[in-house]
Coordinates of C-alpha atoms in Angstrom, one line a residue:
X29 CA 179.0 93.5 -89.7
X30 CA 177.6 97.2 -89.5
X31 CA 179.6 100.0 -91.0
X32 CA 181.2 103.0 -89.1
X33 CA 180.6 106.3 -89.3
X34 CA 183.2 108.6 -89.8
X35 CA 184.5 111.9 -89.4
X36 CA 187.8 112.3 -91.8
X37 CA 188.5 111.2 -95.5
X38 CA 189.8 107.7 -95.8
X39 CA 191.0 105.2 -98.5
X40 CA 188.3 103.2 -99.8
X41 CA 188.1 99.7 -98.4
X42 CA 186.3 96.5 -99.2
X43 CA 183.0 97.0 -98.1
X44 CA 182.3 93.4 -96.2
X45 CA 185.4 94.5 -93.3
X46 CA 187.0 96.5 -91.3
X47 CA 190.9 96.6 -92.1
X48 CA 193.9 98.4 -90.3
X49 CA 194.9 101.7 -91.7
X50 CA 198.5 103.6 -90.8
X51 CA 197.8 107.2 -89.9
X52 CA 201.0 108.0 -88.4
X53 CA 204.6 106.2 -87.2
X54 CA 203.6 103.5 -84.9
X55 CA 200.1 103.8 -85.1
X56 CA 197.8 101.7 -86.7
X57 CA 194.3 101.6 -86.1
X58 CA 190.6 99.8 -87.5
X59 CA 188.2 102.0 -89.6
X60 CA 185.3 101.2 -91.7
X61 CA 185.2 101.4 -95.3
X62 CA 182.0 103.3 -96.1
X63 CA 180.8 106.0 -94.9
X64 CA 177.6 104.6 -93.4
X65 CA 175.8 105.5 -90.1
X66 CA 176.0 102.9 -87.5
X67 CA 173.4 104.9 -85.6
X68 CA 175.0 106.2 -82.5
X69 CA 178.7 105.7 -83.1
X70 CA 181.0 107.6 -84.5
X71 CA 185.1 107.8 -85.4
X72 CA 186.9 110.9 -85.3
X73 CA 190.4 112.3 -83.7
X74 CA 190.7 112.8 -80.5
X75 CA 193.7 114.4 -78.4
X76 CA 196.9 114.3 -79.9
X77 CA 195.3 113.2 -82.9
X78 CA 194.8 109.5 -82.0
X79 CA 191.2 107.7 -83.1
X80 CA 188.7 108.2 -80.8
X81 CA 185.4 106.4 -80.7
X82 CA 182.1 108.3 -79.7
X83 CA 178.6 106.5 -78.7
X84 CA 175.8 108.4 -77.9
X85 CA 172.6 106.5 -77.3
X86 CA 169.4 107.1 -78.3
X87 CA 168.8 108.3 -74.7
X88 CA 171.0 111.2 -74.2
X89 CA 174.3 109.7 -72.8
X90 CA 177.2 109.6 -74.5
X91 CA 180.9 107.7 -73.7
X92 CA 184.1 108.3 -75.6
X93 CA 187.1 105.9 -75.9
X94 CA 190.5 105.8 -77.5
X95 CA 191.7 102.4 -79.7
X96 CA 194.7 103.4 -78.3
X97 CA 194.7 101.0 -75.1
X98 CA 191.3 100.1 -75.6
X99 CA 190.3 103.1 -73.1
X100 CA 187.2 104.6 -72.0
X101 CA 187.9 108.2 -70.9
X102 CA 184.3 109.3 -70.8
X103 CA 180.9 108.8 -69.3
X104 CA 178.5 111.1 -69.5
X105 CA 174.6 110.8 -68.2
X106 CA 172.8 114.2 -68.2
X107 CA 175.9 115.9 -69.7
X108 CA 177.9 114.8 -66.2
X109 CA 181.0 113.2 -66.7
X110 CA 181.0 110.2 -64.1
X111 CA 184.6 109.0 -65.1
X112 CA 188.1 111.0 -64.7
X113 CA 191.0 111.6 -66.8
X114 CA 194.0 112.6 -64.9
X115 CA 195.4 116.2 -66.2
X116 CA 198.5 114.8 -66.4
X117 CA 197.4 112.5 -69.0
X118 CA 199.5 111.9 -72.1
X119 CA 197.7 111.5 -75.5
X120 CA 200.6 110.5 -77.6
X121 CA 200.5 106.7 -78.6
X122 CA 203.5 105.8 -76.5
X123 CA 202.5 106.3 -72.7
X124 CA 199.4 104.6 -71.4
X125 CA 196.4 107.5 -71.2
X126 CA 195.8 108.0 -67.3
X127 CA 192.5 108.0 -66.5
X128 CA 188.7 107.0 -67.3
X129 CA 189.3 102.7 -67.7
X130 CA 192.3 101.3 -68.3
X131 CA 193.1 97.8 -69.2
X132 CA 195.7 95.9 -67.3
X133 CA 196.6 92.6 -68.6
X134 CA 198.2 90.2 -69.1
X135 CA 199.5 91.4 -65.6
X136 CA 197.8 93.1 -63.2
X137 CA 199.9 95.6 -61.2
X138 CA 204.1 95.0 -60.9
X139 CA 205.6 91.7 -62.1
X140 CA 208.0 90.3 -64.6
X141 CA 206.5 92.8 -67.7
X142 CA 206.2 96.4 -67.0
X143 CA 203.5 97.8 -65.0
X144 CA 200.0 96.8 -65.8
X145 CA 201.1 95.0 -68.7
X146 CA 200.9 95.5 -72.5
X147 CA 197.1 96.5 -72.8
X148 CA 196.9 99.7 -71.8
X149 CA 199.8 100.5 -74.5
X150 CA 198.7 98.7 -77.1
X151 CA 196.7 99.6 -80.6
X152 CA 193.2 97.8 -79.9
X153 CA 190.7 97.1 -83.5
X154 CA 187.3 98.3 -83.6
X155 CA 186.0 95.1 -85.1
X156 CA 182.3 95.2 -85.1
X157 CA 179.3 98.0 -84.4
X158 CA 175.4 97.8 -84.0
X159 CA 172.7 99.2 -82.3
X160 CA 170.3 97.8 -79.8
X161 CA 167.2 99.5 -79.3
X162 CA 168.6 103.2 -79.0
X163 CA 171.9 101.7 -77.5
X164 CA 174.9 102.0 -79.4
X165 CA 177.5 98.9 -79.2
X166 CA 181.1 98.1 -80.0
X167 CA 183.6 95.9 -80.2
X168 CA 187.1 96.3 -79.3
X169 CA 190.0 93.4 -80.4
X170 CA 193.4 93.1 -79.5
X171 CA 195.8 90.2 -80.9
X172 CA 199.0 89.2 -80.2
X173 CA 201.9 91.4 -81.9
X174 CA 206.0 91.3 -81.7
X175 CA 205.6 94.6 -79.3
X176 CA 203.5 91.9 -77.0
X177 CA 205.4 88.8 -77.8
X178 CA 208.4 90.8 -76.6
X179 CA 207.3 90.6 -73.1
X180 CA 204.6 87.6 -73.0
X181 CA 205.4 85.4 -76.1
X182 CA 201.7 83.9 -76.7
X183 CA 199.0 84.2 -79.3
X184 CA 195.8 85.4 -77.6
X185 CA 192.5 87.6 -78.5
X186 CA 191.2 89.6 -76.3
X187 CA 187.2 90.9 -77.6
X188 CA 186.4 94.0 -75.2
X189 CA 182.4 94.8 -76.0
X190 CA 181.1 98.4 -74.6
X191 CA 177.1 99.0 -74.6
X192 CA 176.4 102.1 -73.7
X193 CA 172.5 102.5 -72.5
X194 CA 170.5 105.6 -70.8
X195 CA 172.0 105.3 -67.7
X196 CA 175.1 102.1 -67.6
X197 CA 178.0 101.7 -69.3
X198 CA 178.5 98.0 -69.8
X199 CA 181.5 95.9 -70.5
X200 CA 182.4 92.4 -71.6
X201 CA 186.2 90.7 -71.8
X202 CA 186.7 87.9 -73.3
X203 CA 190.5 86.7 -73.4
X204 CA 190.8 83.8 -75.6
X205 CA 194.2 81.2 -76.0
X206 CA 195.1 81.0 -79.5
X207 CA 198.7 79.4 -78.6
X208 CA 199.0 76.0 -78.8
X209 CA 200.5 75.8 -75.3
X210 CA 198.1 76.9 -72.2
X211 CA 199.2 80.8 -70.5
X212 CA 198.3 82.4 -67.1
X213 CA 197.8 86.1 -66.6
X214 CA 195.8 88.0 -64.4
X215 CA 193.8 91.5 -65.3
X216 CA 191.5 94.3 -63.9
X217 CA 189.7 97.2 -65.1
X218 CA 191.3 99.9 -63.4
X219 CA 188.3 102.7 -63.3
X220 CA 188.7 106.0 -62.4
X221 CA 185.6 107.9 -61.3
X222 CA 184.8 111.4 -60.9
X223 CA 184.6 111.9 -57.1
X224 CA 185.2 114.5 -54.1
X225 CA 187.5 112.1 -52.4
X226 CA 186.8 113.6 -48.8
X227 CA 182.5 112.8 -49.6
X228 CA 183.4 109.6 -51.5
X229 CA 182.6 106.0 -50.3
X230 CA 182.2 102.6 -50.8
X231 CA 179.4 100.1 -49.8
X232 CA 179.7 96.2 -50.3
X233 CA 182.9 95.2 -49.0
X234 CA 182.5 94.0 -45.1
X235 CA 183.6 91.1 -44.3
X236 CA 186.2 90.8 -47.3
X237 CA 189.8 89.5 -46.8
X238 CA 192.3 92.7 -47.7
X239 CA 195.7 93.0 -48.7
X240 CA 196.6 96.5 -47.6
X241 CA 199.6 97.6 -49.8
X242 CA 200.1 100.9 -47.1
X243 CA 202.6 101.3 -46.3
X244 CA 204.6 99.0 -48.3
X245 CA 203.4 97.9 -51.7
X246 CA 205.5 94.8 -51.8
X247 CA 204.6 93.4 -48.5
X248 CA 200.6 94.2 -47.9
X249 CA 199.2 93.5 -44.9
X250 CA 196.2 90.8 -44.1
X251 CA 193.3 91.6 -42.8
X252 CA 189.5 91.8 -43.1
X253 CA 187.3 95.0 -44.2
X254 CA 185.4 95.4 -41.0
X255 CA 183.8 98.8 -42.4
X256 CA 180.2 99.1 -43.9
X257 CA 181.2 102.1 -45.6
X258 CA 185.2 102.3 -46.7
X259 CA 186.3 106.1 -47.3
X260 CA 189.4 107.1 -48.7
X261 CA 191.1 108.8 -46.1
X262 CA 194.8 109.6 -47.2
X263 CA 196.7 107.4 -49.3
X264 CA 194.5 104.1 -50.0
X265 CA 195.5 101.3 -52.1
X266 CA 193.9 98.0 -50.9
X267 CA 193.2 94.6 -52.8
X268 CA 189.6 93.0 -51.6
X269 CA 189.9 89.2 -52.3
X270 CA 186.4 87.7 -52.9
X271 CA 184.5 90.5 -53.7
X272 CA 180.8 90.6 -53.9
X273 CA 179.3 90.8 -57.5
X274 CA 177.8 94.3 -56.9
X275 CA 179.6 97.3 -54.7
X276 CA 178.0 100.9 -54.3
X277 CA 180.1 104.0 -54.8
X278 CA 178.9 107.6 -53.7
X279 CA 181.0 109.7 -55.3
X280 CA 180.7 112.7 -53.0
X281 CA 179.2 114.6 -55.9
X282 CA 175.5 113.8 -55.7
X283 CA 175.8 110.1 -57.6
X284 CA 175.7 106.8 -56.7
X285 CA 177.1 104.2 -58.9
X286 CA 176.3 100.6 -59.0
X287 CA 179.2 98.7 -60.1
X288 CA 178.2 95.2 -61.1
X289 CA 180.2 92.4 -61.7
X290 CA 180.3 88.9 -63.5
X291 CA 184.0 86.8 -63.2
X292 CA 185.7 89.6 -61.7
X293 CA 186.4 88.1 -58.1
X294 CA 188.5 90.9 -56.8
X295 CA 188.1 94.7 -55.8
X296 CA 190.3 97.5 -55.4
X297 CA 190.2 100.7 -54.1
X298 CA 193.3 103.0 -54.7
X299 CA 193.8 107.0 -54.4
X300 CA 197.5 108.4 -54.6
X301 CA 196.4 111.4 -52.1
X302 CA 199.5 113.7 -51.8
X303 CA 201.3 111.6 -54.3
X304 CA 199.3 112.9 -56.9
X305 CA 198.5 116.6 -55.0
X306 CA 197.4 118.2 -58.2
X307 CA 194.2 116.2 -58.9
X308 CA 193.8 113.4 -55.7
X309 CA 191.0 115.8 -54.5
X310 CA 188.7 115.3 -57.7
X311 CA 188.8 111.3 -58.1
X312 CA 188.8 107.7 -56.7
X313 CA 189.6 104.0 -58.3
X314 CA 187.2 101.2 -57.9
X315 CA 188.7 98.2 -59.6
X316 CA 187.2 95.0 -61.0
X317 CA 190.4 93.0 -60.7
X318 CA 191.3 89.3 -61.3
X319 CA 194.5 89.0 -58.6
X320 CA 195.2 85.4 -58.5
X321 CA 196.5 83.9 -61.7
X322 CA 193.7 82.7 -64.9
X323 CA 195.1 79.4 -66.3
X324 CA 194.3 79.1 -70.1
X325 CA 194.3 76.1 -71.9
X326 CA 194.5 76.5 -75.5
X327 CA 190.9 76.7 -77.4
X328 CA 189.7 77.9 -73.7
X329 CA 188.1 81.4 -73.0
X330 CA 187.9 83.2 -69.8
X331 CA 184.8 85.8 -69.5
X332 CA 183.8 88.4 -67.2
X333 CA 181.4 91.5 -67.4
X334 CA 180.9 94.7 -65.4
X335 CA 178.2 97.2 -65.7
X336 CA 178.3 101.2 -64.4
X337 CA 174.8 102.5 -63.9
X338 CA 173.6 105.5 -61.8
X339 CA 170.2 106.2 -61.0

């Protein structure tokens, strides 16, 4: 396993793993023992003084995340942010950070757990580093804990690898049943790009079946996505059932961004418009989602991949 580089004084640690170190009440977070270069990745604090991973690839891009929900809040080819962080964002440890890729599992959107589930709030590991020809990549895990059992009361791992090349941003989840007794859940990546939302579109999804949660969340309307290009008009929160593996968003900023998929059946597209007046203008969500429930057996591993890449 390859040694982290970081930024602060730490305590000395064994120098064959990574171990969990408390920086502040409630906080607890992975960190290398040595202070040895994995070339291209780097620990340091970020906002409100939670860790904060950097990769920056031999190339020139660079992507920051938090451990702290397991979040990517930055993007950045040719020193152009592609994702968004909301300004109202909270950096604190407690809420979940709005913005760039947030987690949602083991529920996707409202249910019996809060919103979005336990992910997004949750103190992920950074469990293993390396680079790849100039690339810099990292592994993210998340176990069961009583904060988690509280609302879903199953052991699980969930391994979150990010690669970061010249010009993608890759991801892999892997959920994995520890329990001895099989679980459901579903999950999405709930990405927040950088976008004019009046120039912004999305190309892929004719001929998909929608659930159209305007006007009423909790009753959305069936249908089919008759569009070749889907804008985001005023308030737009769809689901996409049976997504194609690859969709095309122009941000209406000068990018287009290829947004592939592997085991993510499920799209959707969401701007709060006036809801949100402060910032609706300057982003849109395009989800990877997995709506209908994953059944788990124990031992059993679910799998899916999406890559970011521009141009």
């Amino acid at each position: 396993m390859a040694a982290i580089s970081m930024t602060w004084p730490l305590p000395t640690l064994t120098s064959s793993k990574l171990s969990r170190v408390n920086r502040f009440p409630g906080m607890a977070f992975a960190t290398a023992n040595k202070e040895l270069m994995t070339l291209g990745v780097k620990v340091t604090e970020g906002l409100g003084n939670l860790p904060k991973v950097v990769l920056t690839s031999s190339h020139g891009s660079e992507a920051e995340l938090y451990l702290y929900g397991g979040c990517v809040t930055s993007w950045k080819v040719g020193n152009k942010d592609l994702l968004f962080v909301r300004p109202d964002a909270v950096f604190n440890g407690q809420k979940p950070i709005s913005g760039g890729i947030p987690h949602c599992f083991p529920q996707f959107g409202p249910g019996v757990m809060q919103q979005h589930g336990f992910a997004r709030n949750s103190d992920w590991s950074l469990v293993d580093s390396e680079n790849v020809d100039g690339s810099p990549v990292i592994t993210l895990e998340l176990k069961e804990s009583p904060y988690s059992r509280a609302m879903w009361d199953y052991s699980f791992q969930a391994l979150y690898k990010i690669t970061l090349d010249k010009k993608s941003l890759s991801t892999e989840l892997k959920i994995t049943n520890t329990d001895k007794k099989p679980f459901s859940f579903t999950t999405a990546l709930h990405t927040y790009f950088s976008a004019s939302v009046s120039g912004a579109s999305v190309r892929g999804l004719k001929g998909c079946k929608t659930l159209n949660k305007d006007p009423d969340p909790k009753n959305p309307v069936e249908g089919k996505e008759e569009r070749d290009v889907v804008t985001y008009p005023g308030f737009v929160d769809c689901v996409y059932l049976g997504a194609p593996n690859e969709l095309h968003l122009d941000n209406g900023l000068g990018d287009v961004i290829a947004i592939k998929n592997t085991n993510w059946p499920d799209a959707v597209l969401w701007n709060p418009h006036l809801t949100m007046e402060a910032c609706y203008k300057d982003f849109v969500c395009v989800e990877n989602a997995q709506i209908g429930n994953v059944d788990l057996e124990p031992e059993k591993s679910w799998v899916a991949t999406q890559q970011l890449s521009v141009d």
